[in-house]
Amino acid sequence: MNLRYLAGSLTMAACLGLNAQRPVVITVHGDRGERTIPKEIYGQFAEHLGTCIYGGLWVGEESDIPNIQGYRTDVFHALKDLHIPVLRWPGGCFADEYHWMDGIGPKEKRPKMVNNNWGGTIEDNSFGTHEFLNLCEMLGCEPYISGNVGSGTVEELAKWVEYMTSEGDSPMARLRRQNGRDKAWKVKYLGVGNESWGCGGSMRPEYYSDLYRRYSTYCRNYDGNRLFKIASGASDYDYNWTRVLMEQVGGRMDGLSLHYYTVAGWSGSKGSATQFTPDDYYWTLGKCREIDDVLRRHVAIMDSYDPQKRIALILDEWGTWWDEEPGTVPGHLHQQNSLRDAMVASLSFDIFHKYTDRLKMANIAQIVNVLQSMILTKEDKMVLTPTYHVFKMYRVHQDATYLPLDIDCDTMDVRDGRRLPLVSATASRDKEGCVHISLSNVDLENDTEITVNLRGLSVRKVSGEMLTSANVTDFNSFEQPDRVRPVPFKGAEIDKDVLRVKLPAKSIVTLELK
Ligand code: AHR
């Protein structure tokens, strides 16, 4: 029996409800909380791509669509609710063709450009540095600027940093004042290039390492602003890139990035976002969970050069990548978002938390209207995606103490030979002492009984929220915006130091224990 057939038959059995799971046992080590889950794990990414910026975040002050100083009111409030810690901008691939000086000053004088990476759309630069940094201030999040190394000069990047962060009487600070902003912004995160092995310049790691050293030398710390410099990192399984960067750049970088997409491949169809089989669903979760191994291997390389863990791993692009929605503009990467995407988000966070001694930031691609987005917009309408709801349910883990856990549950074979545990979980304790446990039952057919041993924890009350839907292919549309949304969860009870949970099929739950 070949693997594909085996996977198919097990999936079919699960679909028919023949493979009820054995009871699941989880042990939460409440006595072993040693580190914090950085809130930046819940970071976002906004690129000049499709309708992410224009129409998604920004409509301009003259628009009929309700806005606050040009930012869509509905989107702004929804994002504010997510407690976004950090927002990466302006790309992605766009960043290495972006010339920041085109995006400052009077809007009518800003030059236009062709967005070569993303459908050849004309970019009018009406959303630039001021519009981005002001948005970050309004959202209360850290900006993460992705600098142009591929087609920009050292001088250009150095001046951008000066423009944004210099308080004094420097030429760029004066220019900023002329453009209406007196006080410098605080900019912590600076990416020195993006995907420099590909759209960011098709470089070899040895060459990029030298460029990183050169560009970063001239990105100065002005007036108390301390830059956290992030080198352009590997894609997926390119361990050699990480090795070379660690060897040749080392302590000159504060962070090294990594990109990992849950995607069926880079050529041909990536599959529909909403029309998929159970077999496709389980394959997706297997591919998503493979990031566990990918992180482990990149981390091991970093550990061998930097045992003190001074250099952070920054997963600044992750998420699902499906075929574009039929009828949308090619190259705009506009995709729907189903309960399957929500499951990818919850499983990913459960894994990210495990690596937070090295992994200090993750930025899902992307915030609005592009790839696995939080929000979809169409003219004046807005819809929150199932992924949005997972981010909101999981925000309790931001800056909380990570509590390790063990899971004993069934696994299944999926296409491509991966093994998929049927239950995923993570736990943390917040500053007020509340414990939060997130649980996902990936099984499409079977509810599961979970016994959670709460080692070293004393709790008496449990409450929770659940995200599920009748079908895993369900999504939120402009016609049915609340088809997939969280509801109160009543299936958990505490019995001394044991928590018993009945977790419905294909559901995601976050519990609060007091
Ligand atoms: O997120 C879409 C694109 O994916 C980004 O621009 C690029 O960095 C990556 O290849």
mmCIF file with all atom_site columns, N, CA and C and ligand atoms in Angstrom, residues 45 47 49 88 91-95 117-118 194-195 197 199 259 261 266 317 321 333 365-366 370-371, ligand 1:
data_model
loop_
_atom_site.group_PDB
_atom_site.id
_atom_site.type_symbol
_atom_site.label_atom_id
_atom_site.label_alt_id
_atom_site.label_comp_id
_atom_site.label_asym_id
_atom_site.label_entity_id
_atom_site.label_seq_id
_atom_site.pdbx_PDB_ins_code
_atom_site.Cartn_x
_atom_site.Cartn_y
_atom_site.Cartn_z
_atom_site.occupancy
_atom_site.B_iso_or_equiv
_atom_site.pdbx_formal_charge
_atom_site.auth_seq_id
_atom_site.auth_comp_id
_atom_site.auth_asym_id
_atom_site.auth_atom_id
_atom_site.pdbx_PDB_model_num
ATOM   1  N N  . PHE A 1 45  ? 1.794  42.028 9.109  1.00 0.00 ? 45  PHE A N  1
ATOM   2  C CA . PHE A 1 45  ? 2.597  42.433 7.957  1.00 0.00 ? 45  PHE A CA 1
ATOM   3  C C  . PHE A 1 45  ? 1.671  43.098 6.941  1.00 0.00 ? 45  PHE A C  1
ATOM   4  N N  . GLU A 1 47  ? 1.812  44.951 3.162  1.00 0.00 ? 47  GLU A N  1
ATOM   5  C CA . GLU A 1 47  ? 2.630  45.240 1.982  1.00 0.00 ? 47  GLU A CA 1
ATOM   6  C C  . GLU A 1 47  ? 1.812  46.047 0.973  1.00 0.00 ? 47  GLU A C  1
ATOM   7  N N  . LEU A 1 49  ? 0.519  45.713 -1.854 1.00 0.00 ? 49  LEU A N  1
ATOM   8  C CA . LEU A 1 49  ? 0.201  44.534 -2.660 1.00 0.00 ? 49  LEU A CA 1
ATOM   9  C C  . LEU A 1 49  ? -1.317 44.451 -2.737 1.00 0.00 ? 49  LEU A C  1
ATOM   10 N N  . ARG A 1 88  ? 4.805  45.139 10.182 1.00 0.00 ? 88  ARG A N  1
ATOM   11 C CA . ARG A 1 88  ? 5.910  45.211 9.206  1.00 0.00 ? 88  ARG A CA 1
ATOM   12 C C  . ARG A 1 88  ? 5.410  45.867 7.925  1.00 0.00 ? 88  ARG A C  1
ATOM   13 N N  . GLY A 1 91  ? 7.027  46.019 2.600  1.00 0.00 ? 91  GLY A N  1
ATOM   14 C CA . GLY A 1 91  ? 7.027  44.696 1.955  1.00 0.00 ? 91  GLY A CA 1
ATOM   15 C C  . GLY A 1 91  ? 7.888  43.826 2.807  1.00 0.00 ? 91  GLY A C  1
ATOM   16 N N  . GLY A 1 92  ? 8.030  42.628 2.363  1.00 0.00 ? 92  GLY A N  1
ATOM   17 C CA . GLY A 1 92  ? 7.857  41.939 1.153  1.00 0.00 ? 92  GLY A CA 1
ATOM   18 C C  . GLY A 1 92  ? 8.702  42.432 -0.025 1.00 0.00 ? 92  GLY A C  1
ATOM   19 N N  . CYS A 1 93  ? 8.426  41.757 -1.117 1.00 0.00 ? 93  CYS A N  1
ATOM   20 C CA . CYS A 1 93  ? 9.163  42.043 -2.350 1.00 0.00 ? 93  CYS A CA 1
ATOM   21 C C  . CYS A 1 93  ? 9.089  43.529 -2.705 1.00 0.00 ? 93  CYS A C  1
ATOM   22 N N  . PHE A 1 94  ? 7.967  44.156 -2.386 1.00 0.00 ? 94  PHE A N  1
ATOM   23 C CA . PHE A 1 94  ? 7.806  45.566 -2.721 1.00 0.00 ? 94  PHE A CA 1
ATOM   24 C C  . PHE A 1 94  ? 8.915  46.408 -2.076 1.00 0.00 ? 94  PHE A C  1
ATOM   25 N N  . ALA A 1 95  ? 9.356  45.998 -0.907 1.00 0.00 ? 95  ALA A N  1
ATOM   26 C CA . ALA A 1 95  ? 10.306 46.823 -0.137 1.00 0.00 ? 95  ALA A CA 1
ATOM   27 C C  . ALA A 1 95  ? 11.592 47.065 -0.909 1.00 0.00 ? 95  ALA A C  1
ATOM   28 N N  . ASN A 1 117 ? 6.227  43.797 -8.794 1.00 0.00 ? 117 ASN A N  1
ATOM   29 C CA . ASN A 1 117 ? 6.064  42.479 -8.176 1.00 0.00 ? 117 ASN A CA 1
ATOM   30 C C  . ASN A 1 117 ? 4.620  42.013 -8.176 1.00 0.00 ? 117 ASN A C  1
ATOM   31 N N  . TRP A 1 118 ? 3.722  42.971 -8.077 1.00 0.00 ? 118 TRP A N  1
ATOM   32 C CA . TRP A 1 118 ? 2.345  42.607 -7.782 1.00 0.00 ? 118 TRP A CA 1
ATOM   33 C C  . TRP A 1 118 ? 1.362  43.159 -8.802 1.00 0.00 ? 118 TRP A C  1
ATOM   34 N N  . ASN A 1 194 ? 14.820 42.157 2.115  1.00 0.00 ? 194 ASN A N  1
ATOM   35 C CA . ASN A 1 194 ? 13.802 41.112 2.238  1.00 0.00 ? 194 ASN A CA 1
ATOM   36 C C  . ASN A 1 194 ? 14.053 40.050 1.168  1.00 0.00 ? 194 ASN A C  1
ATOM   37 N N  . GLU A 1 195 ? 13.996 38.819 1.555  1.00 0.00 ? 195 GLU A N  1
ATOM   38 C CA . GLU A 1 195 ? 14.197 37.707 0.609  1.00 0.00 ? 195 GLU A CA 1
ATOM   39 C C  . GLU A 1 195 ? 15.331 38.061 -0.361 1.00 0.00 ? 195 GLU A C  1
ATOM   40 N N  . TRP A 1 197 ? 17.687 36.461 -1.270 1.00 0.00 ? 197 TRP A N  1
ATOM   41 C CA . TRP A 1 197 ? 18.029 35.312 -2.129 1.00 0.00 ? 197 TRP A CA 1
ATOM   42 C C  . TRP A 1 197 ? 17.113 35.264 -3.349 1.00 0.00 ? 197 TRP A C  1
ATOM   43 N N  . CYS A 1 199 ? 13.394 37.803 -4.682 1.00 0.00 ? 199 CYS A N  1
ATOM   44 C CA . CYS A 1 199 ? 12.931 39.098 -5.192 1.00 0.00 ? 199 CYS A CA 1
ATOM   45 C C  . CYS A 1 199 ? 13.747 40.262 -4.646 1.00 0.00 ? 199 CYS A C  1
ATOM   46 N N  . HIS A 1 259 ? 11.174 32.822 6.437  1.00 0.00 ? 259 HIS A N  1
ATOM   47 C CA . HIS A 1 259 ? 9.829  32.804 5.846  1.00 0.00 ? 259 HIS A CA 1
ATOM   48 C C  . HIS A 1 259 ? 9.382  31.362 5.672  1.00 0.00 ? 259 HIS A C  1
ATOM   49 N N  . TYR A 1 261 ? 5.744  29.436 4.389  1.00 0.00 ? 261 TYR A N  1
ATOM   50 C CA . TYR A 1 261 ? 4.326  29.464 4.006  1.00 0.00 ? 261 TYR A CA 1
ATOM   51 C C  . TYR A 1 261 ? 3.757  28.055 3.976  1.00 0.00 ? 261 TYR A C  1
ATOM   52 N N  . TRP A 1 266 ? 5.377  26.267 -5.461 1.00 0.00 ? 266 TRP A N  1
ATOM   53 C CA . TRP A 1 266 ? 5.468  27.594 -6.048 1.00 0.00 ? 266 TRP A CA 1
ATOM   54 C C  . TRP A 1 266 ? 5.085  27.627 -7.523 1.00 0.00 ? 266 TRP A C  1
ATOM   55 N N  . GLU A 1 317 ? 7.356  36.312 7.846  1.00 0.00 ? 317 GLU A N  1
ATOM   56 C CA . GLU A 1 317 ? 6.268  35.970 6.913  1.00 0.00 ? 317 GLU A CA 1
ATOM   57 C C  . GLU A 1 317 ? 5.871  34.519 7.155  1.00 0.00 ? 317 GLU A C  1
ATOM   58 N N  . TRP A 1 321 ? -1.196 30.040 1.683  1.00 0.00 ? 321 TRP A N  1
ATOM   59 C CA . TRP A 1 321 ? -1.124 30.684 0.364  1.00 0.00 ? 321 TRP A CA 1
ATOM   60 C C  . TRP A 1 321 ? -1.919 29.805 -0.594 1.00 0.00 ? 321 TRP A C  1
ATOM   61 N N  . LEU A 1 333 ? -3.037 38.479 -4.953 1.00 0.00 ? 333 LEU A N  1
ATOM   62 C CA . LEU A 1 333 ? -3.009 37.489 -3.857 1.00 0.00 ? 333 LEU A CA 1
ATOM   63 C C  . LEU A 1 333 ? -4.201 37.617 -2.901 1.00 0.00 ? 333 LEU A C  1
ATOM   64 N N  . ALA A 1 365 ? 1.278  36.833 7.073  1.00 0.00 ? 365 ALA A N  1
ATOM   65 C CA . ALA A 1 365 ? 1.110  37.485 5.773  1.00 0.00 ? 365 ALA A CA 1
ATOM   66 C C  . ALA A 1 365 ? -0.341 37.237 5.307  1.00 0.00 ? 365 ALA A C  1
ATOM   67 N N  . GLN A 1 366 ? -1.104 38.331 5.230  1.00 0.00 ? 366 GLN A N  1
ATOM   68 C CA . GLN A 1 366 ? -0.865 39.708 5.592  1.00 0.00 ? 366 GLN A CA 1
ATOM   69 C C  . GLN A 1 366 ? -2.102 40.250 6.304  1.00 0.00 ? 366 GLN A C  1
ATOM   70 N N  . VAL A 1 370 ? -4.923 40.289 1.720  1.00 0.00 ? 370 VAL A N  1
ATOM   71 C CA . VAL A 1 370 ? -3.847 39.571 1.032  1.00 0.00 ? 370 VAL A CA 1
ATOM   72 C C  . VAL A 1 370 ? -3.499 38.302 1.808  1.00 0.00 ? 370 VAL A C  1
ATOM   73 N N  . LEU A 1 371 ? -3.425 37.179 1.091  1.00 0.00 ? 371 LEU A N  1
ATOM   74 C CA . LEU A 1 371 ? -3.076 35.888 1.687  1.00 0.00 ? 371 LEU A CA 1
ATOM   75 C C  . LEU A 1 371 ? -3.935 35.616 2.929  1.00 0.00 ? 371 LEU A C  1
HETATM 76 O O1 . AHR B 2 .   ? 3.709  37.979 1.246  1.00 0.00 ? 1   AHR B O1 1
HETATM 77 C C1 . AHR B 2 .   ? 3.819  37.949 -0.142 1.00 0.00 ? 1   AHR B C1 1
HETATM 78 C C2 . AHR B 2 .   ? 5.259  37.819 -0.614 1.00 0.00 ? 1   AHR B C2 1
HETATM 79 O O2 . AHR B 2 .   ? 5.778  36.584 -0.230 1.00 0.00 ? 1   AHR B O2 1
HETATM 80 C C3 . AHR B 2 .   ? 6.236  38.812 -0.055 1.00 0.00 ? 1   AHR B C3 1
HETATM 81 O O3 . AHR B 2 .   ? 6.231  40.009 -0.736 1.00 0.00 ? 1   AHR B O3 1
HETATM 82 C C4 . AHR B 2 .   ? 7.545  38.116 -0.237 1.00 0.00 ? 1   AHR B C4 1
HETATM 83 O O4 . AHR B 2 .   ? 8.507  38.515 0.715  1.00 0.00 ? 1   AHR B O4 1
HETATM 84 C C5 . AHR B 2 .   ? 7.184  36.644 -0.151 1.00 0.00 ? 1   AHR B C5 1
HETATM 85 O O5 . AHR B 2 .   ? 7.731  35.924 -1.186 1.00 0.00 ? 1   AHR B O5 1
#
